[in-house]
GROMACS .gro file of N, CA and C in nm:
model
  450
    1MET      N    1  -3.096  -0.324   0.518
    1MET     CA    2  -2.996  -0.390   0.600
    1MET      C    3  -2.993  -0.538   0.566
    2ASN      N    4  -2.878  -0.594   0.565
    2ASN     CA    5  -2.855  -0.734   0.532
    2ASN      C    6  -2.922  -0.824   0.638
    3PRO      N    7  -3.008  -0.921   0.595
    3PRO     CA    8  -3.073  -1.010   0.691
    3PRO      C    9  -2.974  -1.092   0.773
    4GLU      N   10  -2.859  -1.129   0.714
    4GLU     CA   11  -2.759  -1.204   0.788
    4GLU      C   12  -2.707  -1.121   0.905
    5TYR      N   13  -2.698  -0.991   0.884
    5TYR     CA   14  -2.653  -0.899   0.989
    5TYR      C   15  -2.746  -0.908   1.109
    6GLN      N   16  -2.875  -0.898   1.083
    6GLN     CA   17  -2.973  -0.903   1.192
    6GLN      C   18  -2.968  -1.039   1.261
    7ASN      N   19  -2.965  -1.145   1.185
    7ASN     CA   20  -2.966  -1.278   1.243
    7ASN      C   21  -2.841  -1.305   1.326
    8ALA      N   22  -2.728  -1.248   1.287
    8ALA     CA   23  -2.605  -1.268   1.362
    8ALA      C   24  -2.617  -1.211   1.504
    9TRP      N   25  -2.679  -1.095   1.516
    9TRP     CA   26  -2.695  -1.036   1.649
    9TRP      C   27  -2.789  -1.120   1.736
   10LYS      N   28  -2.897  -1.165   1.678
   10LYS     CA   29  -2.992  -1.249   1.753
   10LYS      C   30  -2.927  -1.382   1.790
   11THR      N   31  -2.858  -1.443   1.694
   11THR     CA   32  -2.792  -1.571   1.719
   11THR      C   33  -2.688  -1.558   1.829
   12ALA      N   34  -2.608  -1.451   1.824
   12ALA     CA   35  -2.505  -1.430   1.926
   12ALA      C   36  -2.568  -1.409   2.063
   13ARG      N   37  -2.679  -1.334   2.067
   13ARG     CA   38  -2.747  -1.312   2.195
   13ARG      C   39  -2.796  -1.444   2.253
   14GLU      N   40  -2.860  -1.523   2.167
   14GLU     CA   41  -2.914  -1.652   2.212
   14GLU      C   42  -2.801  -1.746   2.254
   15LYS      N   43  -2.691  -1.746   2.180
   15LYS     CA   44  -2.577  -1.831   2.214
   15LYS      C   45  -2.518  -1.790   2.350
   16ALA      N   46  -2.524  -1.660   2.380
   16ALA     CA   47  -2.476  -1.611   2.509
   16ALA      C   48  -2.574  -1.643   2.622
   17GLY      N   49  -2.689  -1.700   2.586
   17GLY     CA   50  -2.788  -1.737   2.686
   17GLY      C   51  -2.866  -1.620   2.741
   18LEU      N   52  -2.881  -1.516   2.660
   18LEU     CA   53  -2.949  -1.396   2.705
   18LEU      C   54  -3.083  -1.377   2.636
   19THR      N   55  -3.180  -1.331   2.711
   19THR     CA   56  -3.306  -1.288   2.652
   19THR      C   57  -3.287  -1.145   2.603
   20GLN      N   58  -3.384  -1.096   2.528
   20GLN     CA   59  -3.378  -0.955   2.486
   20GLN      C   60  -3.379  -0.864   2.608
   21GLU      N   61  -3.455  -0.901   2.709
   21GLU     CA   62  -3.464  -0.820   2.830
   21GLU      C   63  -3.329  -0.815   2.902
   22ALA      N   64  -3.264  -0.929   2.914
   22ALA     CA   65  -3.134  -0.934   2.983
   22ALA      C   66  -3.028  -0.856   2.906
   23ALA      N   67  -3.028  -0.870   2.775
   23ALA     CA   68  -2.933  -0.797   2.691
   23ALA      C   69  -2.956  -0.647   2.704
   24ALA      N   70  -3.083  -0.608   2.704
   24ALA     CA   71  -3.118  -0.467   2.715
   24ALA      C   72  -3.068  -0.408   2.846
   25GLU      N   73  -3.079  -0.484   2.953
   25GLU     CA   74  -3.032  -0.438   3.082
   25GLU      C   75  -2.881  -0.415   3.083
   26LEU      N   76  -2.809  -0.503   3.016
   26LEU     CA   77  -2.663  -0.493   3.014
   26LEU      C   78  -2.611  -0.368   2.942
   27VAL      N   79  -2.688  -0.321   2.844
   27VAL     CA   80  -2.640  -0.207   2.765
   27VAL      C   81  -2.727  -0.082   2.784
   28ASP      N   82  -2.820  -0.089   2.878
   28ASP     CA   83  -2.903   0.026   2.915
   28ASP      C   84  -2.987   0.079   2.799
   29VAL      N   85  -3.056  -0.014   2.730
   29VAL     CA   86  -3.157   0.021   2.630
   29VAL      C   87  -3.281  -0.062   2.664
   30SER      N   88  -3.388  -0.038   2.594
   30SER     CA   89  -3.509  -0.115   2.620
   30SER      C   90  -3.504  -0.250   2.546
   31ALA      N   91  -3.578  -0.346   2.597
   31ALA     CA   92  -3.588  -0.476   2.530
   31ALA      C   93  -3.648  -0.457   2.391
   32LYS      N   94  -3.739  -0.361   2.380
   32LYS     CA   95  -3.800  -0.331   2.250
   32LYS      C   96  -3.693  -0.287   2.151
   33SER      N   97  -3.596  -0.208   2.197
   33SER     CA   98  -3.486  -0.163   2.110
   33SER      C   99  -3.404  -0.282   2.061
   34ILE      N  100  -3.376  -0.377   2.150
   34ILE     CA  101  -3.301  -0.497   2.108
   34ILE      C  102  -3.377  -0.568   1.997
   35GLY      N  103  -3.508  -0.580   2.013
   35GLY     CA  104  -3.591  -0.641   1.909
   35GLY      C  105  -3.584  -0.564   1.778
   36TYR      N  106  -3.587  -0.433   1.787
   36TYR     CA  107  -3.577  -0.350   1.666
   36TYR      C  108  -3.442  -0.370   1.598
   37TYR      N  109  -3.335  -0.374   1.677
   37TYR     CA  110  -3.201  -0.393   1.620
   37TYR      C  111  -3.193  -0.528   1.548
   38GLU      N  112  -3.246  -0.630   1.614
   38GLU     CA  113  -3.238  -0.765   1.556
   38GLU      C  114  -3.324  -0.779   1.431
   39SER      N  115  -3.433  -0.706   1.425
   39SER     CA  116  -3.522  -0.716   1.308
   39SER      C  117  -3.480  -0.623   1.195
   40GLY      N  118  -3.393  -0.529   1.228
   40GLY     CA  119  -3.350  -0.431   1.128
   40GLY      C  120  -3.440  -0.310   1.119
   41ALA      N  121  -3.538  -0.301   1.208
   41ALA     CA  122  -3.629  -0.187   1.207
   41ALA      C  123  -3.559  -0.060   1.255
   42ARG      N  124  -3.452  -0.077   1.331
   42ARG     CA  125  -3.377   0.038   1.381
   42ARG      C  126  -3.228   0.003   1.378
   43HIS      N  127  -3.146   0.103   1.346
   43HIS     CA  128  -3.001   0.083   1.341
   43HIS      C  129  -2.942   0.125   1.475
   44MET      N  130  -2.861   0.040   1.533
   44MET     CA  131  -2.800   0.072   1.663
   44MET      C  132  -2.682   0.168   1.646
   45THR      N  133  -2.648   0.235   1.754
   45THR     CA  134  -2.532   0.325   1.752
   45THR      C  135  -2.405   0.241   1.764
   46PRO      N  136  -2.291   0.298   1.726
   46PRO     CA  137  -2.165   0.225   1.743
   46PRO      C  138  -2.141   0.185   1.888
   47GLN      N  139  -2.178   0.271   1.981
   47GLN     CA  140  -2.158   0.241   2.124
   47GLN      C  141  -2.240   0.119   2.165
   48VAL      N  142  -2.366   0.115   2.125
   48VAL     CA  143  -2.451   0.000   2.159
   48VAL      C  144  -2.398  -0.126   2.092
   49ALA      N  145  -2.355  -0.116   1.966
   49ALA     CA  146  -2.300  -0.232   1.896
   49ALA      C  147  -2.179  -0.288   1.971
   50ALA      N  148  -2.090  -0.200   2.015
   50ALA     CA  149  -1.971  -0.244   2.088
   50ALA      C  150  -2.010  -0.308   2.221
   51GLN      N  151  -2.105  -0.248   2.291
   51GLN     CA  152  -2.149  -0.303   2.419
   51GLN      C  153  -2.215  -0.440   2.402
   52LEU      N  154  -2.298  -0.453   2.299
   52LEU     CA  155  -2.363  -0.582   2.275
   52LEU      C  156  -2.261  -0.688   2.236
   53ALA      N  157  -2.166  -0.652   2.150
   53ALA     CA  158  -2.062  -0.748   2.111
   53ALA      C  159  -1.988  -0.799   2.235
   54ASP      N  160  -1.958  -0.708   2.328
   54ASP     CA  161  -1.891  -0.748   2.451
   54ASP      C  162  -1.982  -0.834   2.538
   55ALA      N  163  -2.108  -0.791   2.552
   55ALA     CA  164  -2.202  -0.866   2.636
   55ALA      C  165  -2.226  -1.007   2.582
   56TYR      N  166  -2.223  -1.021   2.451
   56TYR     CA  167  -2.247  -1.152   2.389
   56TYR      C  168  -2.118  -1.234   2.376
   57HIS      N  169  -2.005  -1.176   2.417
   57HIS     CA  170  -1.874  -1.241   2.400
   57HIS      C  171  -1.854  -1.279   2.253
   58ALA      N  172  -1.887  -1.185   2.166
   58ALA     CA  173  -1.882  -1.206   2.021
   58ALA      C  174  -1.810  -1.089   1.955
   59PRO      N  175  -1.678  -1.080   1.968
   59PRO     CA  176  -1.607  -0.963   1.918
   59PRO      C  177  -1.619  -0.942   1.767
   60TRP      N  178  -1.646  -1.046   1.691
   60TRP     CA  179  -1.662  -1.030   1.546
   60TRP      C  180  -1.783  -0.946   1.510
   61LEU      N  181  -1.877  -0.932   1.603
   61LEU     CA  182  -1.994  -0.849   1.577
   61LEU      C  183  -1.955  -0.702   1.558
   62ARG      N  184  -1.847  -0.659   1.621
   62ARG     CA  185  -1.799  -0.522   1.598
   62ARG      C  186  -1.765  -0.503   1.450
   63ASN      N  187  -1.697  -0.602   1.393
   63ASN     CA  188  -1.661  -0.594   1.251
   63ASN      C  189  -1.785  -0.600   1.164
   64LEU      N  190  -1.880  -0.682   1.204
   64LEU     CA  191  -2.004  -0.692   1.127
   64LEU      C  192  -2.075  -0.557   1.125
   65TYR      N  193  -2.077  -0.491   1.239
   65TYR     CA  194  -2.136  -0.358   1.245
   65TYR      C  195  -2.065  -0.264   1.149
   66CYS      N  196  -1.933  -0.274   1.145
   66CYS     CA  197  -1.854  -0.184   1.058
   66CYS      C  198  -1.882  -0.207   0.910
   67THR      N  199  -1.925  -0.326   0.872
   67THR     CA  200  -1.957  -0.349   0.730
   67THR      C  201  -2.080  -0.271   0.689
   68GLU      N  202  -2.164  -0.233   0.784
   68GLU     CA  203  -2.284  -0.156   0.757
   68GLU      C  204  -2.260  -0.006   0.777
   69CYS      N  205  -2.147   0.030   0.834
   69CYS     CA  206  -2.115   0.169   0.867
   69CYS      C  207  -2.041   0.235   0.751
   70PRO      N  208  -2.076   0.358   0.715
   70PRO     CA  209  -2.007   0.424   0.604
   70PRO      C  210  -1.857   0.441   0.627
   71ILE      N  211  -1.814   0.447   0.751
   71ILE     CA  212  -1.672   0.466   0.779
   71ILE      C  213  -1.596   0.335   0.760
   72GLY      N  214  -1.650   0.226   0.807
   72GLY     CA  215  -1.576   0.100   0.802
   72GLY      C  216  -1.611   0.008   0.687
   73SER      N  217  -1.709   0.044   0.607
   73SER     CA  218  -1.758  -0.048   0.504
   73SER      C  219  -1.657  -0.078   0.395
   74HIS      N  220  -1.556   0.005   0.380
   74HIS     CA  221  -1.456  -0.019   0.276
   74HIS      C  222  -1.347  -0.117   0.321
   75ARG      N  223  -1.346  -0.153   0.448
   75ARG     CA  224  -1.244  -0.243   0.500
   75ARG      C  225  -1.296  -0.386   0.503
   76SER      N  226  -1.207  -0.478   0.483
   76SER     CA  227  -1.242  -0.619   0.490
   76SER      C  228  -1.198  -0.674   0.624
   77LEU      N  229  -1.295  -0.708   0.708
   77LEU     CA  230  -1.268  -0.761   0.841
   77LEU      C  231  -1.347  -0.888   0.861
   78PRO      N  232  -1.296  -0.981   0.941
   78PRO     CA  233  -1.372  -1.104   0.967
   78PRO      C  234  -1.502  -1.073   1.041
   79THR      N  235  -1.611  -1.130   0.993
   79THR     CA  236  -1.742  -1.100   1.051
   79THR      C  237  -1.811  -1.225   1.106
   80GLU      N  238  -1.731  -1.324   1.138
   80GLU     CA  239  -1.785  -1.443   1.204
   80GLU      C  240  -1.676  -1.498   1.294
   81PRO      N  241  -1.713  -1.585   1.387
   81PRO     CA  242  -1.612  -1.638   1.480
   81PRO      C  243  -1.496  -1.703   1.404
   82ALA      N  244  -1.376  -1.676   1.450
   82ALA     CA  245  -1.258  -1.734   1.387
   82ALA      C  246  -1.237  -1.875   1.440
   83ASP      N  247  -1.196  -1.963   1.353
   83ASP     CA  248  -1.163  -2.100   1.388
   83ASP      C  249  -1.011  -2.111   1.395
   84LEU      N  250  -0.957  -2.165   1.504
   84LEU     CA  251  -0.813  -2.169   1.525
   84LEU      C  252  -0.740  -2.243   1.413
   85ARG      N  253  -0.790  -2.357   1.372
   85ARG     CA  254  -0.722  -2.434   1.266
   85ARG      C  255  -0.723  -2.357   1.134
   86GLU      N  256  -0.838  -2.305   1.096
   86GLU     CA  257  -0.850  -2.233   0.969
   86GLU      C  258  -0.762  -2.109   0.969
   87ALA      N  259  -0.760  -2.036   1.081
   87ALA     CA  260  -0.677  -1.915   1.090
   87ALA      C  261  -0.529  -1.950   1.082
   88SER      N  262  -0.490  -2.059   1.146
   88SER     CA  263  -0.349  -2.100   1.145
   88SER      C  264  -0.304  -2.144   1.006
   89ILE      N  265  -0.387  -2.219   0.939
   89ILE     CA  266  -0.352  -2.263   0.802
   89ILE      C  267  -0.346  -2.142   0.710
   90GLY      N  268  -0.440  -2.051   0.724
   90GLY     CA  269  -0.439  -1.929   0.643
   90GLY      C  270  -0.314  -1.847   0.668
   91ALA      N  271  -0.274  -1.837   0.794
   91ALA     CA  272  -0.152  -1.761   0.828
   91ALA      C  273  -0.030  -1.827   0.766
   92GLN      N  274  -0.026  -1.959   0.767
   92GLN     CA  275   0.087  -2.030   0.706
   92GLN      C  276   0.100  -1.993   0.558
   93CYS      N  277  -0.012  -1.983   0.491
   93CYS     CA  278  -0.012  -1.946   0.350
   93CYS      C  279   0.022  -1.798   0.330
   94ASP      N  280  -0.027  -1.712   0.418
   94ASP     CA  281  -0.012  -1.568   0.401
   94ASP      C  282   0.123  -1.513   0.445
   95PHE      N  283   0.189  -1.581   0.537
   95PHE     CA  284   0.308  -1.522   0.597
   95PHE      C  285   0.436  -1.600   0.568
   96ARG      N  286   0.454  -1.635   0.447
   96ARG     CA  287   0.579  -1.700   0.408
   96ARG      C  288   0.687  -1.592   0.399
   97ALA      N  289   0.791  -1.609   0.479
   97ALA     CA  290   0.895  -1.505   0.492
   97ALA      C  291   0.959  -1.469   0.358
   98GLU      N  292   0.985  -1.568   0.276
   98GLU     CA  293   1.049  -1.539   0.148
   98GLU      C  294   0.960  -1.451   0.060
   99GLU      N  295   0.832  -1.483   0.055
   99GLU     CA  296   0.739  -1.403  -0.026
   99GLU      C  297   0.727  -1.261   0.028
  100ILE      N  298   0.716  -1.248   0.159
  100ILE     CA  299   0.704  -1.116   0.220
  100ILE      C  300   0.830  -1.035   0.191
  101GLY      N  301   0.945  -1.099   0.205
  101GLY     CA  302   1.072  -1.030   0.179
  101GLY      C  303   1.080  -0.979   0.036
  102LYS      N  304   1.039  -1.060  -0.060
  102LYS     CA  305   1.042  -1.018  -0.200
  102LYS      C  306   0.947  -0.900  -0.223
  103ARG      N  307   0.830  -0.904  -0.164
  103ARG     CA  308   0.734  -0.794  -0.181
  103ARG      C  309   0.787  -0.665  -0.117
  104LEU      N  310   0.846  -0.677   0.000
  104LEU     CA  311   0.902  -0.558   0.065
  104LEU      C  312   1.019  -0.502  -0.016
  105ASP      N  313   1.104  -0.590  -0.069
  105ASP     CA  314   1.215  -0.542  -0.153
  105ASP      C  315   1.161  -0.467  -0.274
  106ARG      N  316   1.059  -0.524  -0.337
  106ARG     CA  317   1.003  -0.459  -0.456
  106ARG      C  318   0.936  -0.326  -0.418
  107LEU      N  319   0.869  -0.323  -0.304
  107LEU     CA  320   0.807  -0.200  -0.257
  107LEU      C  321   0.913  -0.091  -0.237
  108LEU      N  322   1.027  -0.126  -0.181
  108LEU     CA  323   1.135  -0.029  -0.162
  108LEU      C  324   1.189   0.021  -0.297
  109GLU      N  325   1.199  -0.068  -0.393
  109GLU     CA  326   1.243  -0.026  -0.527
  109GLU      C  327   1.144   0.074  -0.587
  110ILE      N  328   1.017   0.045  -0.573
  110ILE     CA  329   0.913   0.135  -0.627
  110ILE      C  330   0.919   0.270  -0.555
  111ALA      N  331   0.940   0.267  -0.424
  111ALA     CA  332   0.936   0.390  -0.344
  111ALA      C  333   1.066   0.471  -0.350
  112ARG      N  334   1.169   0.415  -0.407
  112ARG     CA  335   1.301   0.479  -0.407
  112ARG      C  336   1.296   0.625  -0.453
  113ASP      N  337   1.220   0.655  -0.559
  113ASP     CA  338   1.215   0.791  -0.611
  113ASP      C  339   1.102   0.875  -0.550
  114GLY      N  340   1.031   0.818  -0.453
  114GLY     CA  341   0.928   0.893  -0.383
  114GLY      C  342   0.795   0.904  -0.455
  115ARG      N  343   0.778   0.829  -0.563
  115ARG     CA  344   0.651   0.832  -0.635
  115ARG      C  345   0.626   0.696  -0.698
  116VAL      N  346   0.503   0.676  -0.742
  116VAL     CA  347   0.463   0.553  -0.811
  116VAL      C  348   0.421   0.594  -0.951
  117ASP      N  349   0.497   0.551  -1.050
  117ASP     CA  350   0.463   0.589  -1.188
  117ASP      C  351   0.363   0.490  -1.248
  118GLU      N  352   0.318   0.519  -1.369
  118GLU     CA  353   0.215   0.437  -1.436
  118GLU      C  354   0.259   0.292  -1.453
  119ILE      N  355   0.386   0.272  -1.482
  119ILE     CA  356   0.437   0.136  -1.503
  119ILE      C  357   0.439   0.059  -1.370
  120GLU      N  358   0.473   0.128  -1.260
  120GLU     CA  359   0.483   0.064  -1.128
  120GLU      C  360   0.347   0.044  -1.061
  121MET      N  361   0.247   0.124  -1.101
  121MET     CA  362   0.119   0.124  -1.032
  121MET      C  363   0.053  -0.015  -1.020
  122PRO      N  364   0.043  -0.095  -1.126
  122PRO     CA  365  -0.022  -0.226  -1.110
  122PRO      C  366   0.047  -0.315  -1.006
  123GLU      N  367   0.179  -0.313  -1.005
  123GLU     CA  368   0.251  -0.395  -0.908
  123GLU      C  369   0.236  -0.338  -0.766
  124PHE      N  370   0.235  -0.206  -0.755
  124PHE     CA  371   0.214  -0.142  -0.626
  124PHE      C  372   0.077  -0.179  -0.569
  125VAL      N  373  -0.024  -0.173  -0.654
  125VAL     CA  374  -0.159  -0.210  -0.611
  125VAL      C  375  -0.164  -0.358  -0.570
  126ALA      N  376  -0.098  -0.445  -0.646
  126ALA     CA  377  -0.095  -0.587  -0.613
  126ALA      C  378  -0.028  -0.611  -0.477
  127ILE      N  379   0.080  -0.540  -0.449
  127ILE     CA  380   0.148  -0.552  -0.320
  127ILE      C  381   0.055  -0.506  -0.208
  128CYS      N  382  -0.012  -0.394  -0.228
  128CYS     CA  383  -0.106  -0.343  -0.127
  128CYS      C  384  -0.221  -0.441  -0.105
  129ASP      N  385  -0.271  -0.500  -0.211
  129ASP     CA  386  -0.379  -0.600  -0.199
  129ASP      C  387  -0.332  -0.720  -0.117
  130ARG      N  388  -0.210  -0.763  -0.142
  130ARG     CA  389  -0.155  -0.877  -0.068
  130ARG      C  390  -0.139  -0.844   0.080
  131PHE      N  391  -0.093  -0.723   0.107
  131PHE     CA  392  -0.081  -0.680   0.247
  131PHE      C  393  -0.218  -0.675   0.314
  132ARG      N  394  -0.321  -0.636   0.239
  132ARG     CA  395  -0.457  -0.633   0.291
  132ARG      C  396  -0.504  -0.774   0.328
  133GLU      N  397  -0.468  -0.872   0.244
  133GLU     CA  398  -0.502  -1.012   0.276
  133GLU      C  399  -0.432  -1.057   0.404
  134MET      N  400  -0.309  -1.015   0.419
  134MET     CA  401  -0.234  -1.050   0.540
  134MET      C  402  -0.298  -0.984   0.662
  135GLN      N  403  -0.343  -0.862   0.646
  135GLN     CA  404  -0.410  -0.790   0.755
  135GLN      C  405  -0.536  -0.866   0.798
  136TYR      N  406  -0.609  -0.919   0.701
  136TYR     CA  407  -0.730  -0.995   0.730
  136TYR      C  408  -0.695  -1.118   0.814
  137SER      N  409  -0.588  -1.187   0.778
  137SER     CA  410  -0.544  -1.304   0.855
  137SER      C  411  -0.510  -1.265   0.998
  138LEU      N  412  -0.441  -1.154   1.015
  138LEU     CA  413  -0.408  -1.107   1.149
  138LEU      C  414  -0.533  -1.072   1.228
  139ALA      N  415  -0.631  -1.014   1.162
  139ALA     CA  416  -0.756  -0.978   1.230
  139ALA      C  417  -0.827  -1.102   1.284
  140LYS      N  418  -0.815  -1.214   1.214
  140LYS     CA  419  -0.875  -1.339   1.264
  140LYS      C  420  -0.810  -1.379   1.396
  141PHE      N  421  -0.678  -1.364   1.404
  141PHE     CA  422  -0.609  -1.398   1.529
  141PHE      C  423  -0.646  -1.301   1.641
  142GLU      N  424  -0.666  -1.175   1.607
  142GLU     CA  425  -0.709  -1.079   1.709
  142GLU      C  426  -0.844  -1.121   1.767
  143LEU      N  427  -0.934  -1.166   1.681
  143LEU     CA  428  -1.064  -1.215   1.730
  143LEU      C  429  -1.047  -1.337   1.818
  144LEU      N  430  -0.959  -1.429   1.776
  144LEU     CA  431  -0.936  -1.549   1.857
  144LEU      C  432  -0.884  -1.513   1.996
  145VAL      N  433  -0.792  -1.419   2.001
  145VAL     CA  434  -0.738  -1.377   2.131
  145VAL      C  435  -0.850  -1.322   2.218
  146GLU      N  436  -0.933  -1.235   2.161
  146GLU     CA  437  -1.046  -1.179   2.239
  146GLU      C  438  -1.140  -1.288   2.286
  147MET      N  439  -1.170  -1.383   2.198
  147MET     CA  440  -1.264  -1.489   2.234
  147MET      C  441  -1.206  -1.581   2.341
  148LEU      N  442  -1.078  -1.613   2.333
  148LEU     CA  443  -1.017  -1.707   2.427
  148LEU      C  444  -0.989  -1.644   2.562
  149ARG      N  445  -0.979  -1.512   2.568
  149ARG     CA  446  -0.954  -1.444   2.694
  149ARG      C  447  -1.077  -1.436   2.782
  150LYS      N  448  -1.195  -1.453   2.724
  150LYS     CA  449  -1.320  -1.434   2.801
  150LYS      C  450  -1.365  -1.563   2.862
   0.00000   0.00000   0.00000
């Protein structure tokens, strides 16, 4: 397990002002289990990860958990607190209407015949990659909304 992963959970708990005992009480596990999770000696369940992320007011920890999970490890999600200025500047770069319009137009041209041929494949992949980058930017704003609502 990645040491940064373990340290993020401990850091978030401490930032929330919680001891291992207090955190354990909130999610109905033992304090010893919290210590094991933070040290990497034991892997927490998705349910415990979600509960701890909520208890610590650290929604990005859910994404961090997913980077270690076989189901979510292939997705790129923000795994640290989002900064409003950085997210806004990134969105400005990612969501230029003219660029999006051109990519969507090209995507429709590629999809017109219902298949992607060998010649179209590199451009199709590039469009999908760009959309994935845009999705990452949106995910940062989703984290900001969760953080600001609490």
